[in-house]
CSV table of C-alpha atoms in Angstrom, one decimal:
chain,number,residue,atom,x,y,z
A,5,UNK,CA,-17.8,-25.1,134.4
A,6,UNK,CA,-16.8,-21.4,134.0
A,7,UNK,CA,-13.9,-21.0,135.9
A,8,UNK,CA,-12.9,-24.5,136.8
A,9,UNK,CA,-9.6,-25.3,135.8
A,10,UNK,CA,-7.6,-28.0,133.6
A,11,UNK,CA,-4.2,-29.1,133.4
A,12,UNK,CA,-3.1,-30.5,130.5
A,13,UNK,CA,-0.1,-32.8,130.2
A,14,UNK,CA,1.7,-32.5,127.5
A,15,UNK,CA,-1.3,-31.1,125.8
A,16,UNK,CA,0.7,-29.3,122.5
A,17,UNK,CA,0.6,-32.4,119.9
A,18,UNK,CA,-2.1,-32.6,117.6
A,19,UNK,CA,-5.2,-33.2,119.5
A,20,UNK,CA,-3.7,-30.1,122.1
A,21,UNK,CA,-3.5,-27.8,119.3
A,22,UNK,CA,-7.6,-28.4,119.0
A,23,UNK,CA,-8.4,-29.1,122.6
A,24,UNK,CA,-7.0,-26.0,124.3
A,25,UNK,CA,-9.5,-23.3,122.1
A,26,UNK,CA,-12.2,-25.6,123.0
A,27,UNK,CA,-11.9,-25.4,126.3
A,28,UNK,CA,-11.0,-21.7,126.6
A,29,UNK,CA,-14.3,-21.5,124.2
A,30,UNK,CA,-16.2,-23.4,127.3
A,31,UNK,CA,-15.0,-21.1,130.0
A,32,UNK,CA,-12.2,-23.1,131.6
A,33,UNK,CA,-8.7,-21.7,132.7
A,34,UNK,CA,-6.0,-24.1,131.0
A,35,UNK,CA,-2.8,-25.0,132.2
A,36,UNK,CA,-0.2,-26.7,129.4
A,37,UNK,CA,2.7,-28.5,130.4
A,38,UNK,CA,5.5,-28.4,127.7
A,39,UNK,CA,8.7,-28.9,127.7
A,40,UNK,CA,10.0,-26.2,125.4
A,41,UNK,CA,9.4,-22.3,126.4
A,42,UNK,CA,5.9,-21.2,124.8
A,43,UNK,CA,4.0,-17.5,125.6
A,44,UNK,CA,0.2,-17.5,125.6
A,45,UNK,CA,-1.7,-14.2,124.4
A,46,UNK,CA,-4.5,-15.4,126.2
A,47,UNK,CA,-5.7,-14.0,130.0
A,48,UNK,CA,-6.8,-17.6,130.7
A,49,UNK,CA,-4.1,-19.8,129.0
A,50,UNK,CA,-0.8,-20.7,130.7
A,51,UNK,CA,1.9,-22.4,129.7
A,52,UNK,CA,3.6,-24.4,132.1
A,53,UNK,CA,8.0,-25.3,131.2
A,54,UNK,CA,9.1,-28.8,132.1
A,55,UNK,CA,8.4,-32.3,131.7
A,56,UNK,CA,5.7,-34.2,132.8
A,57,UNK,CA,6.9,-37.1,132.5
A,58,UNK,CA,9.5,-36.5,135.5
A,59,UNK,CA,7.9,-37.6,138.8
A,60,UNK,CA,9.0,-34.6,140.8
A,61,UNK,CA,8.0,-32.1,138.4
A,62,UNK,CA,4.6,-33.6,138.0
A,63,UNK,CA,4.3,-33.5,141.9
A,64,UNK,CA,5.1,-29.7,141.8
A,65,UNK,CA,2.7,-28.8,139.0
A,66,UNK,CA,-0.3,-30.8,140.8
A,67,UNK,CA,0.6,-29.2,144.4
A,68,UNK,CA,0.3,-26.0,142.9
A,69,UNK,CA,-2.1,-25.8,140.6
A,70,UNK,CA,-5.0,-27.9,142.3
A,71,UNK,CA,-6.6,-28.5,138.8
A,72,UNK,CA,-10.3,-29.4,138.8
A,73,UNK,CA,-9.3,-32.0,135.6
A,74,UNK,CA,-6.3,-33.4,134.2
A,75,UNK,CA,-6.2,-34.7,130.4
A,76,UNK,CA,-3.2,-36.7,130.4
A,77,UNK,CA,-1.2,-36.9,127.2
A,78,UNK,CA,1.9,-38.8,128.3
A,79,UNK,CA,2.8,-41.9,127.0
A,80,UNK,CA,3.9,-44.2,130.2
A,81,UNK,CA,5.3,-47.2,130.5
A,82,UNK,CA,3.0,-49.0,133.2
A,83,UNK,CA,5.4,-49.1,135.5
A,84,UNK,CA,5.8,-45.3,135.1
A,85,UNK,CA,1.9,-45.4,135.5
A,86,UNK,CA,1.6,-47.4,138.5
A,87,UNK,CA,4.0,-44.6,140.7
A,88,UNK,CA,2.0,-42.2,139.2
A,89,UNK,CA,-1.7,-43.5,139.1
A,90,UNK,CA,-2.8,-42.3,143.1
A,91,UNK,CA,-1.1,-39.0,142.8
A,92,UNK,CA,-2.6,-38.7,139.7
A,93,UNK,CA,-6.1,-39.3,140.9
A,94,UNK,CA,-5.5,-37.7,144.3
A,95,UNK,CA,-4.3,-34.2,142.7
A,96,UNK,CA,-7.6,-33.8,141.0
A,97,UNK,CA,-11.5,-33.8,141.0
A,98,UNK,CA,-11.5,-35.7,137.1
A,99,UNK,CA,-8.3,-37.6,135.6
A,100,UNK,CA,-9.1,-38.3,132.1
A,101,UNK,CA,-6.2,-40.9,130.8
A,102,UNK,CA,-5.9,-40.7,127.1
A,103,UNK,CA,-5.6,-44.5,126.3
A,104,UNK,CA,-6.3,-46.0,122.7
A,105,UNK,CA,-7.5,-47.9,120.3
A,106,UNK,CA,-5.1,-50.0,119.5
A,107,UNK,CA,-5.9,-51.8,122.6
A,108,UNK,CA,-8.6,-54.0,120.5
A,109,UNK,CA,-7.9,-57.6,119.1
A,110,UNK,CA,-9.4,-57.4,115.6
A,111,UNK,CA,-13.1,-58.0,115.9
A,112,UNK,CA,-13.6,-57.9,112.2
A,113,UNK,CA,-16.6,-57.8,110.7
A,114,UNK,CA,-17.9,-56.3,114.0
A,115,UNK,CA,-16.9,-52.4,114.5
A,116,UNK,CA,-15.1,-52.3,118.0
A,117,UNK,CA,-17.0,-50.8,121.2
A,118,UNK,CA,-16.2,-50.4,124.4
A,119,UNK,CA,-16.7,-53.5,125.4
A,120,UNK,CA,-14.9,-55.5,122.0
A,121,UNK,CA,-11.6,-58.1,123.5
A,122,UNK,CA,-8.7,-56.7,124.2
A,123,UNK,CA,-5.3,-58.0,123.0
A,124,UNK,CA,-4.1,-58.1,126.7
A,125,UNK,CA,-6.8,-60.4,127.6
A,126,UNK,CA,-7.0,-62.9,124.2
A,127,UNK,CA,-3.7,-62.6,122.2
A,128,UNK,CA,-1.8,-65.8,122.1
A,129,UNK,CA,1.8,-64.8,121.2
A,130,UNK,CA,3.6,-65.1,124.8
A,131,UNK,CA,6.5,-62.7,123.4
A,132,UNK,CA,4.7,-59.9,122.8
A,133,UNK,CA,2.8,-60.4,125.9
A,134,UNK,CA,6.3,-60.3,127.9
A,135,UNK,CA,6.4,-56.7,126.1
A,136,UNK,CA,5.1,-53.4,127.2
A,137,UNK,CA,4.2,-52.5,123.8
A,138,UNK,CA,2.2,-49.6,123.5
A,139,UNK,CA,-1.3,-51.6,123.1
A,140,UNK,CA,-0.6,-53.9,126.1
A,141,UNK,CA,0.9,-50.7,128.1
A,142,UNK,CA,-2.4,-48.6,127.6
A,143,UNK,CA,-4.5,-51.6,128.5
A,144,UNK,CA,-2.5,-52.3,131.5
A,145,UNK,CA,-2.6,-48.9,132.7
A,146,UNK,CA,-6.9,-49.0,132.1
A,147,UNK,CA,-6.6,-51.6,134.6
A,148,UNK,CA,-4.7,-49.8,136.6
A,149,UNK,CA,-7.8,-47.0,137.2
A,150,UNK,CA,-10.4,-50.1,137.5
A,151,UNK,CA,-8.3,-51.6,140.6
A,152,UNK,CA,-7.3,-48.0,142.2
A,153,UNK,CA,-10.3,-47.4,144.6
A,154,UNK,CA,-11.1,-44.6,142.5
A,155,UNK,CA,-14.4,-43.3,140.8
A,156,UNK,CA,-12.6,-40.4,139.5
A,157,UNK,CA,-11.2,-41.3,135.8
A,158,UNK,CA,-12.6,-41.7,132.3
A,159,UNK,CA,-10.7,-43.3,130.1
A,160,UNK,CA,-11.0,-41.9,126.3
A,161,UNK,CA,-9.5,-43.8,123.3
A,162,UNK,CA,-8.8,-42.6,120.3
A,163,UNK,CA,-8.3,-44.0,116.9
A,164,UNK,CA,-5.8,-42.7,114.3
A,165,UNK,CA,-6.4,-38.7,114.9
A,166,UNK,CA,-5.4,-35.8,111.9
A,167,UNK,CA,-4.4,-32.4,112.5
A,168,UNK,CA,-2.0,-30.1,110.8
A,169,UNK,CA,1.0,-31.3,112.5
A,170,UNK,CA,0.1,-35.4,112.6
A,171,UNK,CA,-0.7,-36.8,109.9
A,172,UNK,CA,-0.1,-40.5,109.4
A,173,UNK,CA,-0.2,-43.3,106.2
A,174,UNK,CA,0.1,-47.0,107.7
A,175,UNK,CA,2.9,-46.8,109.9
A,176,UNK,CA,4.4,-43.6,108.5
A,177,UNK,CA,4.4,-40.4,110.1
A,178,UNK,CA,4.3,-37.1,108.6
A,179,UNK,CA,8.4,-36.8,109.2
A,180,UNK,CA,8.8,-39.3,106.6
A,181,UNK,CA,5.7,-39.2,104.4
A,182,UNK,CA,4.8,-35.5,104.2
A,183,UNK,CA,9.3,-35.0,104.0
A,184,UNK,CA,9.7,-37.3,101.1
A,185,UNK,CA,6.2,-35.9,99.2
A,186,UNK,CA,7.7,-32.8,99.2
A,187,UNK,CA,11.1,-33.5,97.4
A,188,UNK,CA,9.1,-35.4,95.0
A,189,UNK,CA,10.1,-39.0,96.1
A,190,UNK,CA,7.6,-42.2,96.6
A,191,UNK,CA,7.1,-44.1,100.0
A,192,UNK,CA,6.6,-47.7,100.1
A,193,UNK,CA,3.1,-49.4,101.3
A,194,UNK,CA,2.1,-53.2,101.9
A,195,UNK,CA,-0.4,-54.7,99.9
A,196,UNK,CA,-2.0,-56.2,102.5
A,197,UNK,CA,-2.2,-52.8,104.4
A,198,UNK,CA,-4.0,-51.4,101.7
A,199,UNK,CA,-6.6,-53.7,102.0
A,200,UNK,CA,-7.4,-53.0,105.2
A,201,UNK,CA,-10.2,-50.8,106.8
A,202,UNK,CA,-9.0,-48.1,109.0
A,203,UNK,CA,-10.7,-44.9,110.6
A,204,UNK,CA,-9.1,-42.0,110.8
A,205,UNK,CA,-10.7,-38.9,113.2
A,206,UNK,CA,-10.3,-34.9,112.9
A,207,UNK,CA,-8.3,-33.6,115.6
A,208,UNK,CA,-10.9,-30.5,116.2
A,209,UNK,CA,-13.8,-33.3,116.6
A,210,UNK,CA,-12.0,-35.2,119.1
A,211,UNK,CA,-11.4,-32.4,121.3
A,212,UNK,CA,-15.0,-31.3,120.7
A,213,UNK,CA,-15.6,-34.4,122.4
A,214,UNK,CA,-13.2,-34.4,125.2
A,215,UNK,CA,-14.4,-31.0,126.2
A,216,UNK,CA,-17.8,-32.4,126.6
A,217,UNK,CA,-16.4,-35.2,128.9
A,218,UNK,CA,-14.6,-33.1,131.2
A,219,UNK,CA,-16.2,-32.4,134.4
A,220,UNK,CA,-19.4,-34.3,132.8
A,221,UNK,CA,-20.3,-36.5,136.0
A,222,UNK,CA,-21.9,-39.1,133.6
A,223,UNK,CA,-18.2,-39.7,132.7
A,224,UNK,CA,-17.1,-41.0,135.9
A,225,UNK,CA,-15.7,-44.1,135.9
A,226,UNK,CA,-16.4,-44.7,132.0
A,227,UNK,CA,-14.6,-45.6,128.9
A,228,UNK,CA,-14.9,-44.0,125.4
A,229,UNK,CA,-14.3,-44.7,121.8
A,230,UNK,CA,-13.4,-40.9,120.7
A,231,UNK,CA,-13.2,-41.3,117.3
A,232,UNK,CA,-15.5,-40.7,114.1
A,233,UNK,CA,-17.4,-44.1,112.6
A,234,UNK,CA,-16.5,-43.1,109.2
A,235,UNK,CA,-13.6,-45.9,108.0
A,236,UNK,CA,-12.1,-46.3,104.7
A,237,UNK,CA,-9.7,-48.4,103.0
A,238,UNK,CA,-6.0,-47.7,104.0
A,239,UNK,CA,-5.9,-47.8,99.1
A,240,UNK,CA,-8.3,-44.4,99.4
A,241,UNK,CA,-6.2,-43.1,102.0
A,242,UNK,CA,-3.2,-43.5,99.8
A,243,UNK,CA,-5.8,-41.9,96.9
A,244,UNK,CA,-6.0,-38.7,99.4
A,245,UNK,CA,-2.5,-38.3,100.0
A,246,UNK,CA,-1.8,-38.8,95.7
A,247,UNK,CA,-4.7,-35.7,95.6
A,248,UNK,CA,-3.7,-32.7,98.2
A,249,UNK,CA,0.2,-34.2,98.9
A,250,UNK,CA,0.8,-35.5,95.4
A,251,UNK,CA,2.3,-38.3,97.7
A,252,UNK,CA,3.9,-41.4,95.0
A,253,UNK,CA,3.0,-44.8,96.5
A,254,UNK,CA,4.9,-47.8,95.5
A,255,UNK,CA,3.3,-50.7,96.8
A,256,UNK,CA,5.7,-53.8,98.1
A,257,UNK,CA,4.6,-57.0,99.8
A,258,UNK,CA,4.3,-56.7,103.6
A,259,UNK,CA,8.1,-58.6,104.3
A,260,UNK,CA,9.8,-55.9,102.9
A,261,UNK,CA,7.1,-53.2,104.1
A,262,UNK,CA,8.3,-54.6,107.6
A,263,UNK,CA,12.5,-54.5,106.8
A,264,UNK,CA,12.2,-51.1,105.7
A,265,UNK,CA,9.7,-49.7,108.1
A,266,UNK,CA,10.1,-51.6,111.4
A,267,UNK,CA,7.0,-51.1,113.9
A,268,UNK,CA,6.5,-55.2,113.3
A,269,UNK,CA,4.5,-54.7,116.5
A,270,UNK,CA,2.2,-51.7,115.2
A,271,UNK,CA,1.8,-53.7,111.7
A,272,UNK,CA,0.9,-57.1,112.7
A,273,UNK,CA,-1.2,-56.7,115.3
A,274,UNK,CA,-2.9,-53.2,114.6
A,275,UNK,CA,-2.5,-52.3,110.7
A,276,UNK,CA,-3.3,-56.1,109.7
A,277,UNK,CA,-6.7,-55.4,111.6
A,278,UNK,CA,-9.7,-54.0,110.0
A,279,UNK,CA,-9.8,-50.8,112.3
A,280,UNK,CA,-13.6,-49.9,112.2
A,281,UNK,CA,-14.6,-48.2,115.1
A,282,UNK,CA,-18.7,-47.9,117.2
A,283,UNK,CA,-18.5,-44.2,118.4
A,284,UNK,CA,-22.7,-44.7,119.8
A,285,UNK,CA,-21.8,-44.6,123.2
A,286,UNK,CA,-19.3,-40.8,123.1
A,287,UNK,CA,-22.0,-39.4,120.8
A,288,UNK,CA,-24.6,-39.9,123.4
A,289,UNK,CA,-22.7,-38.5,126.4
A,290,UNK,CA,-21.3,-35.9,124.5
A,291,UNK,CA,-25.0,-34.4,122.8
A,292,UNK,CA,-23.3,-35.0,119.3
A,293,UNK,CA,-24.3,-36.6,116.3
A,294,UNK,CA,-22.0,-38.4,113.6
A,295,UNK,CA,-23.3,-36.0,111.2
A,296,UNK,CA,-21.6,-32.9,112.7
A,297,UNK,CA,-17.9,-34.8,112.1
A,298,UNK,CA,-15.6,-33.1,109.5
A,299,UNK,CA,-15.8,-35.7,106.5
A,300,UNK,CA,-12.5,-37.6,106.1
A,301,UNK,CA,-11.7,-36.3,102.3
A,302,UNK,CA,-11.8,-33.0,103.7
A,303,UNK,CA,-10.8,-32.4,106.7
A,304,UNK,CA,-7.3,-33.9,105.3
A,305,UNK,CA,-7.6,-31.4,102.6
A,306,UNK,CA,-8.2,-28.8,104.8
A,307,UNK,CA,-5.1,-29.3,106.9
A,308,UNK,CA,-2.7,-30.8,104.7
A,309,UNK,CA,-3.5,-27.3,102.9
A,310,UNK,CA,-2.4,-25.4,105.9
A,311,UNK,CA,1.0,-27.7,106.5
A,312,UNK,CA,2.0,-27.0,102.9
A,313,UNK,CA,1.4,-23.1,103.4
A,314,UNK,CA,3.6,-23.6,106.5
A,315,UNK,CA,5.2,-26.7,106.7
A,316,UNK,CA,7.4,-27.4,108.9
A,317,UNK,CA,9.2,-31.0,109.5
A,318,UNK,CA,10.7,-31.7,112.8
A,319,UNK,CA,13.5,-34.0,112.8
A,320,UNK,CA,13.3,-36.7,109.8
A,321,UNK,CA,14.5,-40.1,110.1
A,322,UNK,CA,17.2,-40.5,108.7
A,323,UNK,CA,17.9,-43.9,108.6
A,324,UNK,CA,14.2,-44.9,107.5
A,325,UNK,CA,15.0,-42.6,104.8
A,326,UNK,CA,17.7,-44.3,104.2
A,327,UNK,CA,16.3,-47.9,104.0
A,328,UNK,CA,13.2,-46.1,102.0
A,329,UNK,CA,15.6,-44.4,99.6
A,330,UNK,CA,17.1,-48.0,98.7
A,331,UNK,CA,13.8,-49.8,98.4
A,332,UNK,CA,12.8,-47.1,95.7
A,333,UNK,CA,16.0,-46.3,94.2
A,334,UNK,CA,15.8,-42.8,95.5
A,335,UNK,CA,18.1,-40.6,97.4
A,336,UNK,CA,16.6,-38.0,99.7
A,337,UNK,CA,18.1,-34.6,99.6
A,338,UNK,CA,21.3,-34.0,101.9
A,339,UNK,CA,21.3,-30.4,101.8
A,340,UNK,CA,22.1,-28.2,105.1
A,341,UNK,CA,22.4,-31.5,107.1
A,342,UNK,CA,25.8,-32.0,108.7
A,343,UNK,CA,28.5,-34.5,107.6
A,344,UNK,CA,27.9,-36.5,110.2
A,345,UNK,CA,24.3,-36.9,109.5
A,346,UNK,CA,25.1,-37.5,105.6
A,347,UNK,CA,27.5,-39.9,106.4
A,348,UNK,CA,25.3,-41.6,108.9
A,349,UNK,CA,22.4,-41.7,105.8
A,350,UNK,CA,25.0,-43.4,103.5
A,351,UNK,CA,25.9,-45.6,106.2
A,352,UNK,CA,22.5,-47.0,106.9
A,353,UNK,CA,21.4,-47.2,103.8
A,354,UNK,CA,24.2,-49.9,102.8
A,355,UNK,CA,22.6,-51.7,105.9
């Protein structure tokens, strides 16, 4: 393992900002694609400009950096994928495809393992078949690697993962829920999204176990659920974010949830689910036990305490805020955007 190396792609979002120490922690020289400019401290840490998402870049990188692994990132469409998928697996010895969970039908009371139906394969609604929706893209693209030829992939599937710079309530994301919480102003939630289970994973325990999966040649050709099998109601979640984010929740009925939110995709057929999740088989490849996951209540303590000593919000929607702000009867604060953004907020809010 010393020595081999690892390309990342696109590895600087929340599970990357966890994953990269681990690896340098287990010996392995890590290469990063991003597309903005970043400096590494570290002797065996690079950082690699451009993105990966752009067929001839990706060709460059993988021609010369010869990476012993890839963890891919990137969200394709399948399309995208299918150009991709042999160059992909020919540029490397392991091609780990981050996929996810959302793949799964709801299998409720049962928690979801590997081997639980898939929407692709049993949902009934012929329009959003005729979609590449992100479930039915990542499921298409899993086929993809069964039908290449290939040996050489593990597909990993996370659930809802935390970190200090993801951080997620229903449908929200932290660019609306953690930017309204801090100007002291509520977010709307469905009833019927509250009632659901959900399980939501620390970022530095699913990179503990994607560390362990690379170059493991158990892994070959497998599929994992990397994610924690603690679940709780998406109503305690909400309790959490009241407690460290002093977060205001205004619950509405799931018709107007869906006008103001969008996502009808995401809700219906991921949110309305019961999302608990059998990690048995990633425990036992990995050599870890459920016990040593970060507990739920704090591990979102822990970094929602480190976003408020930094926080930092990168581009808030606007016109979410906008529908939000009229379902509350609240207006978000306008200060130091341009008038073309305010006037774009008044604007969609009379939508």
């Amino acid at each position: 393992m010393s020595g081999d190396k690892v390309l990342l792609l696109g590895g600087t979002g929340a599970m990357g900002v966890y994953l990269v120490p681990a690896l340098l922690n287990a010996g392995f020289l890590v290469q990063v694609t991003s597309r903005s400019q970043r400096n590494s401290s570290h002797p065996h840490l690079h950082y690699l400009q451009g993105n990966a998402l752009d067929y001839g870049y990706l060709r460059d990188v993988l021609a010369e950096t010869h990476p012993d692994a890839i963890v891919d990132f990137m969200s394709y469409s399948t399309p995208e994928f299918q150009n991709r998928r042999d160059m992909l697996l020919n540029g490397t010895g392991h091609y780990l495809f981050l996929s996810s969970y959302r793949i799964f039908a709801d299998s409720h009371p049962d928690p979801l393992t590997e081997r639980s139906p898939r929407l692709l394969d049993i949902c009934k609604d012929q329009a959003y078949l005729a979609t590449d929706e992100y479930a039915l893209a990542k499921a298409r693209q899993e086929d993809l690697l069964r039908t290449s030829g290939r040996t050489n992939w593990t597909i990993l599937r996370p659930g809802i993962t935390y970190s200090i710079n993801r951080f997620q309530f229903g449908t929200l994301e932290a660019n609306t829920l953690c930017y309204r919480a801090r100007q002291g102003l509520p977010v709307i939630m469905a009833r019927e999204i509250l009632e659901k289970h959900t399980t939501m994973t620390w970022a530095g325990d699913v990179a503990k176990l994607v560390s362990r999966l690379i170059l493991n040649p158990g892994a070959l050709s497998e599929d994992y659920n990397v994610v924690s099998a603690e679940h709780h109601l998406w109503s305690e979640i909400a309790g959490y974010y009241r407690e460290f984010l002093n977060l205001r929740i205004i619950e509405t009925d799931l018709a107007t949830y869906e006008r103001v939110v969008g996502r009808p995709a995401q809700i219906r057929y991921d949110r309305l689910f019961n999302r608990i999740l059998d990690n048995t088989k990633v425990l036992a490849a990995a050599r870890i036990a459920q016990l040593d996951f970060m507990p739920l209540h704090k591990g979102l303590n822990q970094e929602l305490s480190e976003f408020l000593k930094r926080p930092f919000i990168q581009y808030p929607n606007l016109a979410l805020n906008a529908r939000m702000d009229k379902a509350t009867g609240t207006r978000i604060s306008l200060a130091g955007l341009s008038l073309k953004r305010r006037i774009r907020y008044f604007l969609d809010r009379l939508r």
